[in-house]
Tab-separated table of C-alpha atoms in Angstrom:
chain	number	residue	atom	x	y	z
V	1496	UNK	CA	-2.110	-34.668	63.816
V	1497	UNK	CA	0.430	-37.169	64.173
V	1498	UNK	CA	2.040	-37.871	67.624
V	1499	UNK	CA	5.178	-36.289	66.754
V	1500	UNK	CA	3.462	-33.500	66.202
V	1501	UNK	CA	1.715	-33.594	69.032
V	1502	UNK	CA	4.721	-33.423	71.558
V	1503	UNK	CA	6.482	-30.230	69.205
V	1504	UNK	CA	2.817	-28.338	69.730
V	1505	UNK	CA	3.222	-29.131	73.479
V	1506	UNK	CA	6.707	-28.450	74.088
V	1507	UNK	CA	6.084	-24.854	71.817
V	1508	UNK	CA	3.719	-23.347	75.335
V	1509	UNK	CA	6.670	-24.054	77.111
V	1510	UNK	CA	5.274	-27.771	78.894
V	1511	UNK	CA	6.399	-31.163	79.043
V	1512	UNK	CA	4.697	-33.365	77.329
V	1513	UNK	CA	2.338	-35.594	78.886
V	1514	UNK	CA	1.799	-39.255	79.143
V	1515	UNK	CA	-1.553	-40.704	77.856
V	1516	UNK	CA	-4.421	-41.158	80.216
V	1517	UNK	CA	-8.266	-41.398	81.118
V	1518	UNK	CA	-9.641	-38.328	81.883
V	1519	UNK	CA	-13.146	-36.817	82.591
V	1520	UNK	CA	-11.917	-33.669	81.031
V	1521	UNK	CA	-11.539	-33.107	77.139
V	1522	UNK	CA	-8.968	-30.337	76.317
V	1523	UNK	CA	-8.593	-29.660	72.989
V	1524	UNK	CA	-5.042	-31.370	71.756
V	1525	UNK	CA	-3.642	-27.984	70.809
V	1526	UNK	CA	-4.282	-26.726	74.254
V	1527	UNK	CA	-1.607	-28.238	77.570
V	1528	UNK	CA	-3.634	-28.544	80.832
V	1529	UNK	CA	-1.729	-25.508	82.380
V	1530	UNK	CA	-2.970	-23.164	79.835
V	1531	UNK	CA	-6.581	-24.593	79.973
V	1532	UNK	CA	-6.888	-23.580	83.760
V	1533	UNK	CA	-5.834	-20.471	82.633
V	1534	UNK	CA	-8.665	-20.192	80.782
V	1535	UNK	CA	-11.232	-21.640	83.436
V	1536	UNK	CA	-10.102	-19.105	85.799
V	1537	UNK	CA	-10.648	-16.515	83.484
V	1538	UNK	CA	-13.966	-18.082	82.897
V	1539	UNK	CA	-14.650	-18.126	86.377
V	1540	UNK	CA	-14.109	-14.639	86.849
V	1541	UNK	CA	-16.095	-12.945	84.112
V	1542	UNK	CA	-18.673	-15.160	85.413
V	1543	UNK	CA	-18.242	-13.914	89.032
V	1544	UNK	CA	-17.770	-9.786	87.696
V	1545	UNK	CA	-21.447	-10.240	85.703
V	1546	UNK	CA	-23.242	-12.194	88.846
V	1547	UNK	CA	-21.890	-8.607	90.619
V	1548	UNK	CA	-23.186	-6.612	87.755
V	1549	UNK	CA	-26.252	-8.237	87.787
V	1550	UNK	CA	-26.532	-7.960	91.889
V	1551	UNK	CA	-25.738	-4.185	91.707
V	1552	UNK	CA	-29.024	-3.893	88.993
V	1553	UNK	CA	-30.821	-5.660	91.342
V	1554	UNK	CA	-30.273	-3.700	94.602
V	1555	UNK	CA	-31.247	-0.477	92.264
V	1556	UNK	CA	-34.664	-2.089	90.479
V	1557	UNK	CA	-35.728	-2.246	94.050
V	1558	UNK	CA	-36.284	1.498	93.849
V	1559	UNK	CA	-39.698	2.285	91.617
V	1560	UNK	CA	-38.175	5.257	89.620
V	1561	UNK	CA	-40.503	6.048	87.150
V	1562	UNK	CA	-41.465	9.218	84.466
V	1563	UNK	CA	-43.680	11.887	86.154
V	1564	UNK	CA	-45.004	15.076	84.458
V	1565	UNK	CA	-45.768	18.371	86.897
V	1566	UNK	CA	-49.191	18.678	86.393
V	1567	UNK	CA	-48.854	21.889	88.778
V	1568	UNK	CA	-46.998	23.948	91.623
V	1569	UNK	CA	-47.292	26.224	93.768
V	1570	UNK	CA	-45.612	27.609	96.722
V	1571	UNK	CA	-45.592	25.743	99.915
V	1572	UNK	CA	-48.401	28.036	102.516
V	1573	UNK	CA	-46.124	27.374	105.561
V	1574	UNK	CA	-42.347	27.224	103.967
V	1575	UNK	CA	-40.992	29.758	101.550
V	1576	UNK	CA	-38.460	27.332	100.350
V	1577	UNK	CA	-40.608	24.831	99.265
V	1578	UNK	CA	-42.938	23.766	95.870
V	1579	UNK	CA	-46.559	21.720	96.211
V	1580	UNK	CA	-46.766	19.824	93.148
V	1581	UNK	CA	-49.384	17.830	91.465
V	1582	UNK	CA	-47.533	15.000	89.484
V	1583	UNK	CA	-49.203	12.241	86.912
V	1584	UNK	CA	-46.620	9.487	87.548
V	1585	UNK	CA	-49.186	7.104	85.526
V	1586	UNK	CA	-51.519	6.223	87.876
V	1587	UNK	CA	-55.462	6.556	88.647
V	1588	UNK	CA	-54.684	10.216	90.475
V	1589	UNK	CA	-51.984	12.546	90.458
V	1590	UNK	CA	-49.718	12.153	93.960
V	1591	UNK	CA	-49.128	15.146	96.114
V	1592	UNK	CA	-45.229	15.776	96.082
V	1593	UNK	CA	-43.103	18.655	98.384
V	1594	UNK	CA	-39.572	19.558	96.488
V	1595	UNK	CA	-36.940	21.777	97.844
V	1596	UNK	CA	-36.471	23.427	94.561
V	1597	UNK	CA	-37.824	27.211	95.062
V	1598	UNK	CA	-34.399	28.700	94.858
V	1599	UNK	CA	-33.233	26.729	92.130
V	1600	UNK	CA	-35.987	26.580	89.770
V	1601	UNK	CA	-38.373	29.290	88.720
V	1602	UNK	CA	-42.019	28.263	89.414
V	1603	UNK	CA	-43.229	28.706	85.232
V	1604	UNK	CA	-40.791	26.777	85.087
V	1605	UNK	CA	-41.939	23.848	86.759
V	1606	UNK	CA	-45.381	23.424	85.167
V	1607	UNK	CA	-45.662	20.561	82.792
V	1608	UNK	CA	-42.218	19.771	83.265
V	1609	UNK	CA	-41.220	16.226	82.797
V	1610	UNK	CA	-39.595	14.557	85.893
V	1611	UNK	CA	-38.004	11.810	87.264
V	1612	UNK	CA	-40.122	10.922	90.591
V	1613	UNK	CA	-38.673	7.956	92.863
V	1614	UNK	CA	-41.983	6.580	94.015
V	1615	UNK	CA	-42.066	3.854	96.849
V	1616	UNK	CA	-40.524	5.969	99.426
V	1617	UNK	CA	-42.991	6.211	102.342
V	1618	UNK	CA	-45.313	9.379	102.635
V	1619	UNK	CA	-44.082	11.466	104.942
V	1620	UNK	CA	-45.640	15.199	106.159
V	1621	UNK	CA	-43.772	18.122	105.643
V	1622	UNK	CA	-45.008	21.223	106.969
V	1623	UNK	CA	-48.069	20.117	107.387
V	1624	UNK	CA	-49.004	18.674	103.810
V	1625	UNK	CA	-47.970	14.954	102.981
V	1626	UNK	CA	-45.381	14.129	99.912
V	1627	UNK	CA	-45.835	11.020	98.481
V	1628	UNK	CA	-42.888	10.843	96.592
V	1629	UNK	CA	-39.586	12.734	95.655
V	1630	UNK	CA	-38.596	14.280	92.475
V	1631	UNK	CA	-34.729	13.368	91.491
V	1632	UNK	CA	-32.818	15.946	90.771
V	1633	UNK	CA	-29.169	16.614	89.580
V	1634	UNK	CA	-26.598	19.368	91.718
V	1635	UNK	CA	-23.236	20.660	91.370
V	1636	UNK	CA	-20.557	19.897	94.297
V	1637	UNK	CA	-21.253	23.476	96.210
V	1638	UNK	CA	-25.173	22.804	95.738
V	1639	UNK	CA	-25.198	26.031	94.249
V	1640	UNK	CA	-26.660	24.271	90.825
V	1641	UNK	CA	-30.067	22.292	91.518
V	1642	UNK	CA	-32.245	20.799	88.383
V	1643	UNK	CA	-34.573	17.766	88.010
V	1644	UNK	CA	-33.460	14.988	86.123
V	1645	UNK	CA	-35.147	14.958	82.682
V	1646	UNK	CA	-36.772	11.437	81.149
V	1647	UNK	CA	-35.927	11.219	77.151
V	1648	UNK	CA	-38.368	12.732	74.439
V	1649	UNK	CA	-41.226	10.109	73.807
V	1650	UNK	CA	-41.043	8.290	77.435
V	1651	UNK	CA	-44.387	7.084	78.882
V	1652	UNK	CA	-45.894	8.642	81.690
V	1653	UNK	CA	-46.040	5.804	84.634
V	1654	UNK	CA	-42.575	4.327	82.913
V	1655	UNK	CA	-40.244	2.414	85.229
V	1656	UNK	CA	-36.520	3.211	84.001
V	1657	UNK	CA	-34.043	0.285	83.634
V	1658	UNK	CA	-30.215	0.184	83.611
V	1659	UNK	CA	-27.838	-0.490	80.527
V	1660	UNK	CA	-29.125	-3.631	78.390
V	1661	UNK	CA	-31.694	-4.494	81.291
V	1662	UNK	CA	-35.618	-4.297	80.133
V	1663	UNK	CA	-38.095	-2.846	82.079
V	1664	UNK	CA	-40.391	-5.678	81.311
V	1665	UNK	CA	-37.806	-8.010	82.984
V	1666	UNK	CA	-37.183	-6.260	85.925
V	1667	UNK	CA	-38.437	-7.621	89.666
V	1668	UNK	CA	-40.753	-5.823	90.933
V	1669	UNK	CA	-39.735	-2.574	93.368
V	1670	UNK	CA	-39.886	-3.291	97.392
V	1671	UNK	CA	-42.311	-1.905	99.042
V	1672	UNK	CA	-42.188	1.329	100.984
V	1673	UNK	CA	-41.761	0.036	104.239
V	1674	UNK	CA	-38.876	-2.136	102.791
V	1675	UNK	CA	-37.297	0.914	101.653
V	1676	UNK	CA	-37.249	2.490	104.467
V	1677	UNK	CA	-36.321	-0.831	106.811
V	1678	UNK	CA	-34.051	-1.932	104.225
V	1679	UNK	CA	-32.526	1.911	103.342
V	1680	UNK	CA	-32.325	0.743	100.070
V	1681	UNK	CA	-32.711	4.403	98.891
V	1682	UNK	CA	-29.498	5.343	101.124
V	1683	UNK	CA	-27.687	2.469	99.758
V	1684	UNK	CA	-28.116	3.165	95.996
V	1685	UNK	CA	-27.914	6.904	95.896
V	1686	UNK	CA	-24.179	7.241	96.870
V	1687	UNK	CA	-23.967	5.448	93.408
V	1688	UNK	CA	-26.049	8.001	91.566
V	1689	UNK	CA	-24.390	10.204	89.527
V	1690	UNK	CA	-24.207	11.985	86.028
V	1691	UNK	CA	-21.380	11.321	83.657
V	1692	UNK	CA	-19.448	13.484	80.760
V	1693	UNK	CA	-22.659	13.206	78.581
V	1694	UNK	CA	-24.926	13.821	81.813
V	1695	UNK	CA	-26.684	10.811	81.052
V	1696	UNK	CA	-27.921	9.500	84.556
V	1697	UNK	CA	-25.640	6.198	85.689
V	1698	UNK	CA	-25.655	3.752	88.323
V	1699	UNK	CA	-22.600	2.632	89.122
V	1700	UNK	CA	-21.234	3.517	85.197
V	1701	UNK	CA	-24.323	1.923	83.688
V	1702	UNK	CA	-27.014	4.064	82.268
V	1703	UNK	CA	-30.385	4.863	83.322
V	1704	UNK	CA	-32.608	4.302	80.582
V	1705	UNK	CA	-36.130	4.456	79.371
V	1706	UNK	CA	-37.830	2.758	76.784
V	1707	UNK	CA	-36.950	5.908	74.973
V	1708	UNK	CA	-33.543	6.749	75.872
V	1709	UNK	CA	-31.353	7.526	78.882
V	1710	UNK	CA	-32.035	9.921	81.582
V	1711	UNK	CA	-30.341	12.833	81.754
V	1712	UNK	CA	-29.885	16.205	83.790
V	1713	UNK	CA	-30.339	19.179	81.752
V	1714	UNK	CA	-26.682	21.121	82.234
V	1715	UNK	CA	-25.048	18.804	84.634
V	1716	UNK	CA	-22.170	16.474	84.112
V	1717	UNK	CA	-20.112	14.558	86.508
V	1718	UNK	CA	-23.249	15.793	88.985
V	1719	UNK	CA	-24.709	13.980	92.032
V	1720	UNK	CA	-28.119	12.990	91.898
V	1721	UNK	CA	-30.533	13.005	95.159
């Protein structure tokens, strides 16, 4: 490109054109130094929205979500309201887990079922027996509508989720239970919980996913999750 061109392509952005001098900074010759910080701000601020992204994963890999199965359930002795479960979330023994869910989900119903168990919450006793764990479920605004959240066809037993592109294998490992709690890590992310048109399970918009698929609620769209 010949000077004179070189002032015309200038002067077409709408900038005078510049004298020559040293610089640390190459801009390409059809670009004038206005337009280029333009471009570094705009940089600078997809860089800044994906270190948020990537913060707001973070904060919810903390929780150990993982694929359960009901192994099985029966009514609580001392609260009417109330299923014992047995549930294989992939480890050496089955954990002991108390769920709210008499009055929204037939008990034949909840045998075998496949769940969605948040796991390093601490154990805590409820009526007298000790849950070590809590199964996620899906509800409608009134409450009236309660249903657990259901892991993808073909998911592993014992398998963390992940969210949008993320990799389980990647993933930090969860905080521990007393963290949790300290922390209220679990009161922090589950405002953020939600189902959306396709009642696939999302975290702030981005989907909860197994190796298999997303997570989903059975009926439930646009539902909180808790």
């Amino acid at each position: 490109m010949t000077p004179t061109q070189t002032v015309r392509t200038i002067q077409a952005c709408g900038c005078s054109p510049q004298p020559a001098r040293k610089t640390t900074r190459q801009v390409p010759p059809h670009v004038c130094s206005e337009h280029s910080s333009v471009a570094t701000r705009a940089t600078e601020a997809q860089v800044t929205e994906a270190v948020a992204v990537a913060g707001d994963w973070l904060e919810a890999q903390k929780l150990d979500i993982r694929v359960g199965k009901v192994i099985s359930a029966e009514l609580h002795p001392d609260a009417d309201s109330l299923y014992v479960e047995q549930v294989d979330v992939g480890e050496e023994a089955p954990r002991t887990i108390i769920s709210g869910l008499v009055k929204y989900v037939p008990i034949e119903e909840m045998q075998g079922r496949p769940v969605m168990v948040l796991c390093n919450l601490k154990a805590r006793n409820m009526r007298g027996i000790k849950s070590d764990g809590m199964l996620l479920c899906a509800s409608n605004g009134t409450h009236e509508i309660v249903e657990p959240l259901t892991p993808p066809k073909d998911s592993m037993t014992g398998e963390r989720v992940a969210y949008g592109d993320d990799e389980t294998a990647t993933q930090p490992e969860p905080e521990t239970p007393n963290k949790v709690q300290k922390k209220k890590i679990w009161e922090a992310v589950q405002p953020h919980l939600k189902t959306n048109e396709q009642m696939q399970v999302v975290y702030k918009g981005t989907v909860m996913t197994t190796g298999a698929g997303p997570v989903t609620a059975p009926t439930l769209a646009n539902a909180n999750i808790s």
